[in-house]
PDB file of C-alpha atoms in Angstrom:
ATOM      1  CA  UNK T 209       0.173   0.110  -0.726  1.00 61.00           C
ATOM      2  CA  UNK T 210       2.658   2.771   0.794  1.00 60.00           C
ATOM      3  CA  UNK T 211       4.974   1.745  -2.455  1.00 63.00           C
ATOM      4  CA  UNK T 212       1.311   1.738  -3.726  1.00 60.00           C
ATOM      5  CA  UNK T 213       0.781   5.964  -2.852  1.00 54.00           C
ATOM      6  CA  UNK T 214       4.276   6.028  -2.205  1.00 52.00           C
ATOM      7  CA  UNK T 215       4.847   5.906  -7.240  1.00 62.00           C
ATOM      8  CA  UNK T 216       1.178   7.503  -7.413  1.00 54.00           C
ATOM      9  CA  UNK T 217       3.463  11.216  -6.013  1.00 65.00           C
ATOM     10  CA  UNK T 218       6.440  10.277  -7.867  1.00 55.00           C
ATOM     11  CA  UNK T 219       4.437   9.560 -11.347  1.00 64.00           C
ATOM     12  CA  UNK T 220       2.018  12.862 -10.011  1.00 58.00           C
ATOM     13  CA  UNK T 221       5.823  14.948  -9.633  1.00 58.00           C
ATOM     14  CA  UNK T 222       6.649  13.604 -12.536  1.00 62.00           C
ATOM     15  CA  UNK T 223       3.842  14.860 -14.376  1.00 58.00           C
ATOM     16  CA  UNK T 224       3.640  18.665 -12.968  1.00 59.00           C
ATOM     17  CA  UNK T 225       7.458  19.192 -13.456  1.00 59.00           C
ATOM     18  CA  UNK T 226       6.908  17.622 -17.208  1.00 55.00           C
ATOM     19  CA  UNK T 227       4.121  20.366 -17.819  1.00 57.00           C
ATOM     20  CA  UNK T 228       5.776  23.343 -16.112  1.00 54.00           C
ATOM     21  CA  UNK T 229       9.015  22.524 -18.088  1.00 54.00           C
ATOM     22  CA  UNK T 230       6.381  22.401 -22.018  1.00 55.00           C
ATOM     23  CA  UNK T 231       5.467  25.447 -21.127  1.00 58.00           C
ATOM     24  CA  UNK T 232       7.216  28.303 -21.625  1.00 66.00           C
ATOM     25  CA  UNK T 233       6.616  31.834 -21.651  1.00 76.00           C
ATOM     26  CA  UNK T 234       6.965  34.849 -23.989  1.00 73.00           C
ATOM     27  CA  UNK T 235       9.402  37.213 -24.347  1.00 80.00           C
ATOM     28  CA  UNK T 236       8.965  40.220 -26.314  1.00 82.00           C
ATOM     29  CA  UNK T 237      12.885  40.587 -26.447  1.00 87.00           C
ATOM     30  CA  UNK T 238      13.160  36.793 -27.389  1.00 88.00           C
ATOM     31  CA  UNK T 239      10.405  36.693 -30.448  1.00 85.00           C
ATOM     32  CA  UNK T 240      12.329  40.364 -31.575  1.00 88.00           C
ATOM     33  CA  UNK T 241      16.026  38.462 -31.144  1.00 90.00           C
ATOM     34  CA  UNK T 242      14.117  35.723 -34.054  1.00 90.00           C
ATOM     35  CA  UNK T 243      12.418  38.168 -35.983  1.00 91.00           C
ATOM     36  CA  UNK T 244      15.475  40.034 -36.720  1.00 93.00           C
ATOM     37  CA  UNK T 245      17.535  37.121 -37.569  1.00 93.00           C
ATOM     38  CA  UNK T 246      15.216  35.411 -39.876  1.00 93.00           C
ATOM     39  CA  UNK T 247      14.312  39.254 -41.117  1.00 94.00           C
ATOM     40  CA  UNK T 248      18.381  39.598 -42.050  1.00 94.00           C
ATOM     41  CA  UNK T 249      18.528  35.787 -43.467  1.00 93.00           C
ATOM     42  CA  UNK T 250      15.808  35.465 -45.511  1.00 93.00           C
ATOM     43  CA  UNK T 251      16.097  38.922 -47.051  1.00 93.00           C
ATOM     44  CA  UNK T 252      20.001  38.058 -46.896  1.00 94.00           C
ATOM     45  CA  UNK T 253      21.069  41.706 -45.219  1.00 93.00           C
ATOM     46  CA  UNK T 254      24.896  42.140 -43.996  1.00 92.00           C
ATOM     47  CA  UNK T 255      25.435  43.442 -41.079  1.00 94.00           C
ATOM     48  CA  UNK T 256      26.010  46.607 -42.098  1.00 95.00           C
ATOM     49  CA  UNK T 257      22.307  46.690 -44.103  1.00 93.00           C
ATOM     50  CA  UNK T 258      21.017  45.717 -40.684  1.00 93.00           C
ATOM     51  CA  UNK T 259      22.853  48.296 -38.496  1.00 93.00           C
ATOM     52  CA  UNK T 260      20.516  50.800 -40.928  1.00 94.00           C
ATOM     53  CA  UNK T 261      18.264  48.922 -41.421  1.00 94.00           C
ATOM     54  CA  UNK T 262      16.634  48.187 -37.742  1.00 94.00           C
ATOM     55  CA  UNK T 263      16.713  51.050 -35.683  1.00 95.00           C
ATOM     56  CA  UNK T 264      14.869  52.562 -38.584  1.00 95.00           C
ATOM     57  CA  UNK T 265      11.783  49.349 -38.511  1.00 95.00           C
ATOM     58  CA  UNK T 266      11.768  48.742 -34.548  1.00 93.00           C
ATOM     59  CA  UNK T 267      11.131  52.988 -34.533  1.00 95.00           C
ATOM     60  CA  UNK T 268       8.675  52.093 -37.520  1.00 94.00           C
ATOM     61  CA  UNK T 269       6.388  49.364 -35.350  1.00 93.00           C
ATOM     62  CA  UNK T 270       7.396  51.577 -31.704  1.00 94.00           C
ATOM     63  CA  UNK T 271       5.110  54.774 -34.179  1.00 95.00           C
ATOM     64  CA  UNK T 272       1.711  52.116 -35.057  1.00 94.00           C
ATOM     65  CA  UNK T 273       2.123  50.548 -32.128  1.00 93.00           C
ATOM     66  CA  UNK T 274       1.000  53.427 -30.445  1.00 94.00           C
ATOM     67  CA  UNK T 275      -1.956  53.980 -33.045  1.00 94.00           C
ATOM     68  CA  UNK T 276      -3.071  49.703 -32.506  1.00 93.00           C
ATOM     69  CA  UNK T 277      -3.564  50.767 -29.103  1.00 94.00           C
ATOM     70  CA  UNK T 278      -5.987  53.526 -30.070  1.00 93.00           C
ATOM     71  CA  UNK T 279      -8.037  50.935 -32.118  1.00 92.00           C
ATOM     72  CA  UNK T 280      -8.716  48.815 -29.059  1.00 93.00           C
ATOM     73  CA  UNK T 281      -9.351  51.557 -27.637  1.00 91.00           C
ATOM     74  CA  UNK T 282     -11.587  53.217 -29.569  1.00 88.00           C
ATOM     75  CA  UNK T 283     -13.858  50.064 -30.057  1.00 89.00           C
ATOM     76  CA  UNK T 284     -12.780  48.589 -25.957  1.00 88.00           C
ATOM     77  CA  UNK T 285     -17.239  48.644 -25.846  1.00 83.00           C
ATOM     78  CA  UNK T 286     -19.570  47.958 -28.261  1.00 84.00           C
ATOM     79  CA  UNK T 287     -21.097  51.332 -29.126  1.00 82.00           C
ATOM     80  CA  UNK T 288     -24.816  51.180 -27.946  1.00 85.00           C
ATOM     81  CA  UNK T 289     -26.624  53.415 -30.645  1.00 89.00           C
ATOM     82  CA  UNK T 290     -25.676  53.812 -34.528  1.00 90.00           C
ATOM     83  CA  UNK T 291     -24.235  57.503 -33.923  1.00 90.00           C
ATOM     84  CA  UNK T 292     -21.310  56.324 -31.424  1.00 90.00           C
ATOM     85  CA  UNK T 293     -20.404  53.683 -34.472  1.00 91.00           C
ATOM     86  CA  UNK T 294     -20.523  55.940 -37.340  1.00 92.00           C
ATOM     87  CA  UNK T 295     -18.514  57.711 -34.668  1.00 91.00           C
ATOM     88  CA  UNK T 296     -16.416  54.760 -34.305  1.00 91.00           C
ATOM     89  CA  UNK T 297     -15.659  53.213 -37.304  1.00 92.00           C
ATOM     90  CA  UNK T 298     -14.574  56.763 -38.756  1.00 93.00           C
ATOM     91  CA  UNK T 299     -11.839  56.458 -35.798  1.00 93.00           C
ATOM     92  CA  UNK T 300     -10.667  53.639 -37.317  1.00 93.00           C
ATOM     93  CA  UNK T 301     -11.309  54.392 -40.190  1.00 95.00           C
ATOM     94  CA  UNK T 302      -8.570  57.429 -39.363  1.00 95.00           C
ATOM     95  CA  UNK T 303      -6.052  55.562 -37.735  1.00 95.00           C
ATOM     96  CA  UNK T 304      -5.649  52.804 -40.145  1.00 95.00           C
ATOM     97  CA  UNK T 305      -4.786  55.307 -42.636  1.00 96.00           C
ATOM     98  CA  UNK T 306      -2.676  56.572 -39.917  1.00 96.00           C
ATOM     99  CA  UNK T 307      -0.815  53.236 -39.544  1.00 95.00           C
ATOM    100  CA  UNK T 308       0.013  53.597 -43.371  1.00 96.00           C
ATOM    101  CA  UNK T 309       0.976  56.507 -43.635  1.00 97.00           C
ATOM    102  CA  UNK T 310       3.500  55.751 -41.279  1.00 96.00           C
ATOM    103  CA  UNK T 311       4.258  52.942 -43.212  1.00 95.00           C
ATOM    104  CA  UNK T 312       4.827  54.426 -46.379  1.00 96.00           C
ATOM    105  CA  UNK T 313       7.204  56.892 -44.335  1.00 96.00           C
ATOM    106  CA  UNK T 314       8.691  54.582 -42.747  1.00 96.00           C
ATOM    107  CA  UNK T 315       9.291  53.041 -46.665  1.00 95.00           C
ATOM    108  CA  UNK T 316      10.910  55.589 -47.939  1.00 96.00           C
ATOM    109  CA  UNK T 317      13.608  56.178 -44.526  1.00 95.00           C
ATOM    110  CA  UNK T 318      14.574  52.894 -45.792  1.00 95.00           C
ATOM    111  CA  UNK T 319      15.075  52.998 -48.898  1.00 95.00           C
ATOM    112  CA  UNK T 320      17.129  55.394 -48.657  1.00 95.00           C
ATOM    113  CA  UNK T 321      19.409  53.154 -46.475  1.00 94.00           C
ATOM    114  CA  UNK T 322      19.377  49.860 -47.975  1.00 95.00           C
ATOM    115  CA  UNK T 323      19.085  49.134 -51.140  1.00 94.00           C
ATOM    116  CA  UNK T 324      14.943  48.933 -52.219  1.00 94.00           C
ATOM    117  CA  UNK T 325      14.769  45.311 -53.108  1.00 95.00           C
ATOM    118  CA  UNK T 326      16.766  44.315 -49.167  1.00 95.00           C
ATOM    119  CA  UNK T 327      13.448  46.920 -48.321  1.00 95.00           C
ATOM    120  CA  UNK T 328      11.032  44.541 -50.318  1.00 96.00           C
ATOM    121  CA  UNK T 329      12.486  41.136 -49.083  1.00 95.00           C
ATOM    122  CA  UNK T 330      12.485  41.877 -45.508  1.00 95.00           C
ATOM    123  CA  UNK T 331       8.707  43.827 -44.886  1.00 94.00           C
ATOM    124  CA  UNK T 332       8.292  40.224 -47.333  1.00 94.00           C
ATOM    125  CA  UNK T 333      10.335  37.950 -44.366  1.00 94.00           C
ATOM    126  CA  UNK T 334       9.159  39.986 -41.658  1.00 93.00           C
ATOM    127  CA  UNK T 335       5.337  38.908 -42.855  1.00 92.00           C
ATOM    128  CA  UNK T 336       6.266  34.934 -43.286  1.00 92.00           C
ATOM    129  CA  UNK T 337       8.353  35.248 -39.699  1.00 91.00           C
ATOM    130  CA  UNK T 338       4.712  36.695 -37.749  1.00 88.00           C
ATOM    131  CA  UNK T 339       2.627  34.131 -39.920  1.00 89.00           C
ATOM    132  CA  UNK T 340       5.072  31.848 -39.156  1.00 87.00           C
ATOM    133  CA  UNK T 341       4.688  31.525 -35.658  1.00 81.00           C
ATOM    134  CA  UNK T 342       1.315  32.302 -35.082  1.00 82.00           C
ATOM    135  CA  UNK T 343       1.500  28.214 -36.583  1.00 81.00           C
ATOM    136  CA  UNK T 344       3.752  27.186 -33.958  1.00 73.00           C
ATOM    137  CA  UNK T 345       2.121  28.695 -31.296  1.00 51.00           C
ATOM    138  CA  UNK T 346       5.117  31.191 -31.440  1.00 46.00           C
ATOM    139  CA  UNK T 347       7.533  28.876 -30.322  1.00 50.00           C
ATOM    140  CA  UNK T 348      10.887  29.363 -31.741  1.00 48.00           C
ATOM    141  CA  UNK T 349      12.324  26.883 -34.078  1.00 48.00           C
ATOM    142  CA  UNK T 350      15.897  25.498 -32.600  1.00 47.00           C
ATOM    143  CA  UNK T 351      17.640  26.104 -35.991  1.00 49.00           C
ATOM    144  CA  UNK T 352      17.249  29.042 -38.327  1.00 48.00           C
ATOM    145  CA  UNK T 353      17.760  26.933 -41.612  1.00 44.00           C
ATOM    146  CA  UNK T 354      14.987  28.620 -43.019  1.00 45.00           C
ATOM    147  CA  UNK T 355      11.966  27.076 -40.791  1.00 45.00           C
ATOM    148  CA  UNK T 356      12.439  23.884 -42.689  1.00 43.00           C
ATOM    149  CA  UNK T 357      12.690  21.853 -39.947  1.00 41.00           C
ATOM    150  CA  UNK T 358       9.127  22.466 -38.335  1.00 43.00           C
ATOM    151  CA  UNK T 359       6.565  19.573 -39.485  1.00 42.00           C
ATOM    152  CA  UNK T 360       2.875  19.430 -37.655  1.00 43.00           C
ATOM    153  CA  UNK T 361       1.702  16.367 -35.737  1.00 43.00           C
ATOM    154  CA  UNK T 362       0.437  14.433 -38.951  1.00 43.00           C
ATOM    155  CA  UNK T 363       4.380  15.098 -40.875  1.00 45.00           C
ATOM    156  CA  UNK T 364       3.392  17.291 -42.817  1.00 46.00           C
ATOM    157  CA  UNK T 365       6.037  20.767 -43.638  1.00 49.00           C
ATOM    158  CA  UNK T 366       4.214  23.578 -42.214  1.00 50.00           C
ATOM    159  CA  UNK T 367       3.860  26.087 -45.179  1.00 50.00           C
ATOM    160  CA  UNK T 368       3.653  23.133 -48.247  1.00 50.00           C
ATOM    161  CA  UNK T 369       0.209  22.677 -49.655  1.00 51.00           C
ATOM    162  CA  UNK T 370      -0.870  19.097 -51.173  1.00 46.00           C
TER     163      UNK T 370
END
């Protein structure tokens, strides 16, 4: 009886410790570092180009986050009447236009710092990174080999269609 209870307790501790090890908290710093590494590799940025590109890139995202915050605040509560809904929609439209203007301004700055092809490749790589990270539950791959090693539980590579 004592052995059975002891074995059950040990198994419980093993299950709890395995679950605790499997759950990692999201780290914005690690996410940004992984994204920068992926973008640098995919866009084939040199160190000098990356040093010029990423400060502008971070600055653009910081300004965009402020606008996204305004959008979240505007849409936080469900408007009760048509007039309030109309006002909220118009405000969101203005904020979305502001987002695109920020993007356009920074794209122009980036193209002055590095070639337009590299800017385009970096933007596409960032979009690809976000898409793949969302599919993977924010778990970065062990090796950034173009994410070629990721597979779903059914053995199919992610991002490839049959």
